[in-house]
Amino acid sequence: DAGVIQSPRHEVTEMGQEVTLRCKPISGHNSLFWYRQTMMRGLELLIYFNNNVPIDDSGMPEDRFSAKMPNASFSTLKIQPSEPRDSAVYFCASSLWGARGTGELFFGEGSRLTVL
Amino acid sequence: DAKTTQPTSMDCAEGRAANLPCNHSTISGNEYVYWYRQIHSQGPQYIIHGLKNNETNEMASLIITEDRKSSTLILPHATLRDTAVYYCIVRVEGGANNLFFGTGTRLTVIP
């Protein structure tokens, strides 16, 4: 069974460009999380969805960041316009929430973003 | 708000048991203790979780004190591949709340 799939694995772009990161959660999972990891700040939760609905986006840095989950099998994290300080590894994770779930998060391999 | 505190780093000799402590003095009655680890450049990986009883699986053992204010993750026979950052987290099992990762403990297994 495939795990959480993220694309692209690596992205190098120039300041001001739009960046779109994609995530396919594990089939059957109903929670999806976007995290960002940097050396300075560690692993930060940006936003999470339950049943495709955004529940908490308080971790989103600013209006340049937006996330969508149009259906249970796909989510995007968009940065527009991108800035050098957005350079980080972005992780997507999914989980089964509710009585049947143990709360274990399954992480993808991450998307390494470099903004020049 | 950090709900757990862990040592920044630890070393362990290969083949010996690695004991990683975690303090969670403000844990609520319905919150579980979860452990994850992150090997360099990979996404975090679930290890184990528990409420108040000790737990064991193929990867590790989790010992939770009776007052639930602290716990210890035990890797019984550490290998070089266990070198990673280990995160201790508290949350409601299966709950809709997020998982907050602190700074974790960087475990280095020494040959």
mmCIF file of C-alpha atoms in Angstrom:
data_model
loop_
_atom_site.group_PDB
_atom_site.id
_atom_site.type_symbol
_atom_site.label_atom_id
_atom_site.label_comp_id
_atom_site.label_asym_id
_atom_site.label_seq_id
_atom_site.Cartn_x
_atom_site.Cartn_y
_atom_site.Cartn_z
ATOM 1 C CA ASP A 1 0.000 0.000 0.000
ATOM 2 C CA ALA A 2 1.449 3.369 -1.001
ATOM 3 C CA GLY A 3 2.221 5.832 1.733
ATOM 4 C CA VAL A 4 1.769 9.590 1.627
ATOM 5 C CA ILE A 5 2.994 10.856 -1.709
ATOM 6 C CA GLN A 6 4.393 14.343 -2.124
ATOM 7 C CA SER A 7 5.548 16.193 -5.190
ATOM 8 C CA PRO A 8 7.832 17.666 -6.211
ATOM 9 C CA ARG A 9 10.626 16.242 -4.064
ATOM 10 C CA HIS A 10 12.836 19.195 -4.841
ATOM 11 C CA GLU A 11 11.950 22.648 -6.099
ATOM 12 C CA VAL A 12 14.272 25.524 -6.821
ATOM 13 C CA THR A 13 12.653 28.793 -7.783
ATOM 14 C CA GLU A 14 13.316 32.491 -7.805
ATOM 15 C CA MET A 15 11.892 35.008 -5.423
ATOM 16 C CA GLY A 16 8.465 36.203 -6.485
ATOM 17 C CA GLN A 17 7.481 33.012 -8.274
ATOM 18 C CA GLU A 18 4.467 30.933 -7.361
ATOM 19 C CA VAL A 19 5.156 27.546 -5.788
ATOM 20 C CA THR A 20 2.652 24.710 -5.541
ATOM 21 C CA LEU A 21 3.337 21.635 -3.448
ATOM 22 C CA ARG A 22 1.139 18.593 -3.768
ATOM 23 C CA CYS A 23 0.142 15.777 -1.472
ATOM 24 C CA LYS A 24 -1.777 12.545 -1.855
ATOM 25 C CA PRO A 25 -2.734 11.122 1.545
ATOM 26 C CA ILE A 26 -3.109 7.454 2.369
ATOM 27 C CA SER A 27 -6.397 6.102 1.100
ATOM 28 C CA GLY A 28 -9.024 6.004 3.840
ATOM 29 C CA HIS A 29 -7.361 8.609 6.019
ATOM 30 C CA ASN A 30 -9.534 11.589 6.923
ATOM 31 C CA SER A 31 -6.997 14.017 8.405
ATOM 32 C CA LEU A 32 -4.247 15.781 6.523
ATOM 33 C CA PHE A 33 -1.483 17.950 7.901
ATOM 34 C CA TRP A 34 1.047 20.316 6.341
ATOM 35 C CA TYR A 35 4.285 20.904 8.255
ATOM 36 C CA ARG A 36 7.346 23.019 7.515
ATOM 37 C CA GLN A 37 10.819 22.217 8.825
ATOM 38 C CA THR A 38 13.832 24.495 9.048
ATOM 39 C CA MET A 39 16.996 24.339 11.080
ATOM 40 C CA MET A 40 16.052 27.451 13.017
ATOM 41 C CA ARG A 41 12.417 26.684 13.830
ATOM 42 C CA GLY A 42 12.254 22.911 13.703
ATOM 43 C CA LEU A 43 9.038 21.192 12.641
ATOM 44 C CA GLU A 44 6.084 23.593 12.544
ATOM 45 C CA LEU A 45 2.455 22.741 11.852
ATOM 46 C CA LEU A 46 1.061 25.040 9.170
ATOM 47 C CA ILE A 47 -2.489 23.778 8.719
ATOM 48 C CA TYR A 48 -4.556 20.643 9.093
ATOM 49 C CA PHE A 49 -7.764 19.344 7.557
ATOM 50 C CA ASN A 50 -10.366 16.920 8.820
ATOM 51 C CA ASN A 51 -12.689 15.434 6.205
ATOM 52 C CA ASN A 52 -11.342 17.940 3.677
ATOM 53 C CA VAL A 53 -12.262 20.918 5.875
ATOM 54 C CA PRO A 54 -9.504 23.202 7.203
ATOM 55 C CA ILE A 55 -9.641 23.052 10.992
ATOM 56 C CA ASP A 56 -6.688 25.102 12.138
ATOM 57 C CA ASP A 57 -4.605 27.333 9.903
ATOM 58 C CA SER A 58 -3.085 29.412 12.672
ATOM 59 C CA GLY A 59 0.352 28.170 11.711
ATOM 60 C CA MET A 60 0.206 29.569 8.208
ATOM 61 C CA PRO A 61 2.859 32.290 8.186
ATOM 62 C CA GLU A 62 0.990 34.919 6.214
ATOM 63 C CA ASP A 63 -1.400 35.523 3.369
ATOM 64 C CA ARG A 64 1.176 34.410 0.834
ATOM 65 C CA PHE A 65 0.476 30.850 1.969
ATOM 66 C CA SER A 66 -2.720 29.026 1.097
ATOM 67 C CA ALA A 67 -3.780 25.395 1.283
ATOM 68 C CA LYS A 68 -6.662 23.524 -0.267
ATOM 69 C CA MET A 69 -8.081 20.049 -0.095
ATOM 70 C CA PRO A 70 -10.623 19.701 -2.888
ATOM 71 C CA ASN A 71 -11.187 16.012 -2.198
ATOM 72 C CA ALA A 72 -10.099 13.234 0.127
ATOM 73 C CA SER A 73 -7.191 12.195 -2.053
ATOM 74 C CA PHE A 74 -5.462 15.457 -2.847
ATOM 75 C CA SER A 75 -4.168 18.608 -1.196
ATOM 76 C CA THR A 76 -2.046 21.548 -2.282
ATOM 77 C CA LEU A 77 0.039 24.101 -0.462
ATOM 78 C CA LYS A 78 0.657 27.244 -2.466
ATOM 79 C CA ILE A 79 3.073 30.071 -1.841
ATOM 80 C CA GLN A 80 2.572 33.212 -3.875
ATOM 81 C CA PRO A 81 4.811 35.147 -4.133
ATOM 82 C CA SER A 82 7.652 33.076 -2.729
ATOM 83 C CA GLU A 83 10.487 34.587 -0.705
ATOM 84 C CA PRO A 84 13.940 33.257 0.259
ATOM 85 C CA ARG A 85 12.802 32.817 3.882
ATOM 86 C CA ASP A 86 10.267 30.265 2.656
ATOM 87 C CA SER A 87 13.121 27.884 1.887
ATOM 88 C CA ALA A 88 12.458 24.755 3.929
ATOM 89 C CA VAL A 89 11.346 21.157 3.740
ATOM 90 C CA TYR A 90 7.575 20.894 3.602
ATOM 91 C CA PHE A 91 6.029 17.682 4.892
ATOM 92 C CA CYS A 92 2.546 16.386 4.356
ATOM 93 C CA ALA A 93 1.098 13.810 6.746
ATOM 94 C CA SER A 94 -2.183 11.952 6.967
ATOM 95 C CA SER A 95 -4.007 10.201 9.770
ATOM 96 C CA LEU A 96 -7.226 8.405 10.629
ATOM 97 C CA TRP A 97 -9.187 10.599 13.006
ATOM 98 C CA GLY A 98 -12.011 9.423 15.202
ATOM 99 C CA ALA A 99 -12.955 6.356 17.178
ATOM 100 C CA ARG A 100 -11.285 4.025 14.703
ATOM 101 C CA GLY A 101 -8.042 5.921 14.645
ATOM 102 C CA THR A 102 -5.045 5.785 16.943
ATOM 103 C CA GLY A 103 -3.811 9.216 15.958
ATOM 104 C CA GLU A 104 -0.697 7.923 14.267
ATOM 105 C CA LEU A 105 0.534 10.325 11.614
ATOM 106 C CA PHE A 106 2.067 8.978 8.441
ATOM 107 C CA PHE A 107 4.486 11.402 6.822
ATOM 108 C CA GLY A 108 5.529 11.779 3.234
ATOM 109 C CA GLU A 109 9.143 12.142 2.196
ATOM 110 C CA GLY A 110 8.870 15.909 2.023
ATOM 111 C CA SER A 111 9.328 18.597 -0.600
ATOM 112 C CA ARG A 112 12.569 20.540 -0.314
ATOM 113 C CA LEU A 113 11.981 24.108 -1.451
ATOM 114 C CA THR A 114 14.773 26.541 -2.222
ATOM 115 C CA VAL A 115 13.855 30.117 -3.089
ATOM 116 C CA LEU A 116 16.729 32.115 -4.542
ATOM 117 C CA ASP B 1 3.320 26.034 24.040
ATOM 118 C CA ALA B 2 5.673 23.154 24.704
ATOM 119 C CA LYS B 3 3.839 20.394 26.510
ATOM 120 C CA THR B 4 6.885 18.146 26.770
ATOM 121 C CA THR B 5 10.541 18.620 27.659
ATOM 122 C CA GLN B 6 13.356 16.406 26.454
ATOM 123 C CA PRO B 7 17.150 16.511 26.637
ATOM 124 C CA THR B 8 18.687 18.068 23.575
ATOM 125 C CA SER B 9 21.035 15.211 22.810
ATOM 126 C CA MET B 10 22.185 11.801 23.995
ATOM 127 C CA ASP B 11 24.763 9.226 23.000
ATOM 128 C CA CYS B 12 24.418 5.472 23.226
ATOM 129 C CA ALA B 13 26.854 2.662 22.466
ATOM 130 C CA GLU B 14 25.820 0.283 19.718
ATOM 131 C CA GLY B 15 24.167 -2.821 21.116
ATOM 132 C CA ARG B 16 23.263 -1.188 24.396
ATOM 133 C CA ALA B 17 19.849 -0.025 25.488
ATOM 134 C CA ALA B 18 18.984 3.587 24.715
ATOM 135 C CA ASN B 19 16.744 5.216 27.323
ATOM 136 C CA LEU B 20 15.198 8.499 26.202
ATOM 137 C CA PRO B 21 13.363 10.484 28.897
ATOM 138 C CA CYS B 22 10.478 12.895 28.481
ATOM 139 C CA ASN B 23 8.702 15.131 30.978
ATOM 140 C CA HIS B 24 5.030 15.952 30.452
ATOM 141 C CA SER B 25 3.902 17.253 33.823
ATOM 142 C CA THR B 26 0.784 19.005 32.470
ATOM 143 C CA ILE B 27 -0.600 15.996 30.620
ATOM 144 C CA SER B 28 -4.386 15.678 30.749
ATOM 145 C CA GLY B 29 -6.232 12.535 31.721
ATOM 146 C CA ASN B 30 -7.279 11.712 28.163
ATOM 147 C CA GLU B 31 -3.953 12.519 26.517
ATOM 148 C CA TYR B 32 -1.664 9.806 25.275
ATOM 149 C CA VAL B 33 2.119 9.931 25.038
ATOM 150 C CA TYR B 34 3.350 9.442 21.473
ATOM 151 C CA TRP B 35 6.890 8.922 20.292
ATOM 152 C CA TYR B 36 8.136 9.630 16.800
ATOM 153 C CA ARG B 37 11.600 9.696 15.330
ATOM 154 C CA GLN B 38 13.102 11.449 12.358
ATOM 155 C CA ILE B 39 16.078 10.033 10.572
ATOM 156 C CA HIS B 40 18.065 12.620 8.659
ATOM 157 C CA SER B 41 16.155 14.134 5.719
ATOM 158 C CA GLN B 42 13.198 11.774 6.094
ATOM 159 C CA GLY B 43 9.712 12.429 7.411
ATOM 160 C CA PRO B 44 9.002 11.608 11.059
ATOM 161 C CA GLN B 45 8.112 7.994 11.759
ATOM 162 C CA TYR B 46 5.714 6.751 14.412
ATOM 163 C CA ILE B 47 7.281 4.517 17.067
ATOM 164 C CA ILE B 48 4.812 3.846 19.856
ATOM 165 C CA HIS B 49 2.182 5.426 22.065
ATOM 166 C CA GLY B 50 0.505 4.741 25.391
ATOM 167 C CA LEU B 51 -1.869 6.122 28.012
ATOM 168 C CA LYS B 52 -0.775 4.810 31.395
ATOM 169 C CA ASN B 53 0.279 1.218 30.990
ATOM 170 C CA ASN B 54 3.692 0.276 29.687
ATOM 171 C CA GLU B 55 3.689 -0.603 26.027
ATOM 172 C CA THR B 56 5.985 -2.669 23.846
ATOM 173 C CA ASN B 57 6.170 -3.279 20.132
ATOM 174 C CA GLU B 58 8.768 -4.503 17.687
ATOM 175 C CA MET B 59 10.576 -1.188 17.728
ATOM 176 C CA ALA B 60 10.631 -0.075 21.344
ATOM 177 C CA SER B 61 9.172 -0.077 24.822
ATOM 178 C CA LEU B 62 7.402 2.810 26.494
ATOM 179 C CA ILE B 63 7.490 3.179 30.255
ATOM 180 C CA ILE B 64 5.068 5.728 31.742
ATOM 181 C CA THR B 65 5.322 6.697 35.399
ATOM 182 C CA GLU B 66 2.350 6.079 37.635
ATOM 183 C CA ASP B 67 1.581 9.797 37.918
ATOM 184 C CA ARG B 68 1.956 10.052 34.111
ATOM 185 C CA LYS B 69 4.154 13.117 34.419
ATOM 186 C CA SER B 70 7.074 11.511 32.660
ATOM 187 C CA SER B 71 7.945 8.622 30.407
ATOM 188 C CA THR B 72 10.915 6.808 28.939
ATOM 189 C CA LEU B 73 11.322 5.352 25.481
ATOM 190 C CA ILE B 74 13.590 2.335 25.460
ATOM 191 C CA LEU B 75 15.363 0.988 22.396
ATOM 192 C CA PRO B 76 16.578 -2.353 23.787
ATOM 193 C CA HIS B 77 19.534 -2.906 21.470
ATOM 194 C CA ALA B 78 20.480 0.296 19.698
ATOM 195 C CA THR B 79 21.950 0.071 16.219
ATOM 196 C CA LEU B 80 23.606 2.712 14.080
ATOM 197 C CA ARG B 81 20.357 3.018 12.135
ATOM 198 C CA ASP B 82 18.641 4.250 15.293
ATOM 199 C CA THR B 83 20.602 7.500 15.108
ATOM 200 C CA ALA B 84 17.843 10.090 14.754
ATOM 201 C CA VAL B 85 15.907 12.865 16.464
ATOM 202 C CA TYR B 86 13.280 11.444 18.811
ATOM 203 C CA TYR B 87 10.132 13.435 19.571
ATOM 204 C CA CYS B 88 7.873 12.952 22.573
ATOM 205 C CA ILE B 89 4.356 14.333 22.056
ATOM 206 C CA VAL B 90 1.123 14.324 24.044
ATOM 207 C CA ARG B 91 -2.291 14.349 22.398
ATOM 208 C CA VAL B 92 -5.733 12.803 22.527
ATOM 209 C CA GLU B 93 -5.755 9.423 20.778
ATOM 210 C CA GLY B 94 -7.376 9.700 17.379
ATOM 211 C CA GLY B 95 -8.384 13.215 18.226
ATOM 212 C CA ALA B 96 -8.769 16.081 15.831
ATOM 213 C CA ASN B 97 -6.135 18.169 17.498
ATOM 214 C CA ASN B 98 -2.771 18.634 15.953
ATOM 215 C CA LEU B 99 0.526 17.064 16.778
ATOM 216 C CA PHE B 100 2.963 19.630 18.137
ATOM 217 C CA PHE B 101 6.590 18.638 17.674
ATOM 218 C CA GLY B 102 9.096 20.187 20.039
ATOM 219 C CA THR B 103 12.835 20.108 19.534
ATOM 220 C CA GLY B 104 13.228 16.449 20.415
ATOM 221 C CA THR B 105 16.324 14.523 21.499
ATOM 222 C CA ARG B 106 19.090 13.891 19.032
ATOM 223 C CA LEU B 107 20.265 10.332 19.715
ATOM 224 C CA THR B 108 23.649 9.330 18.344
ATOM 225 C CA VAL B 109 24.486 5.642 18.412
ATOM 226 C CA ILE B 110 28.230 5.186 18.612
ATOM 227 C CA PRO B 111 29.990 2.140 17.118
#
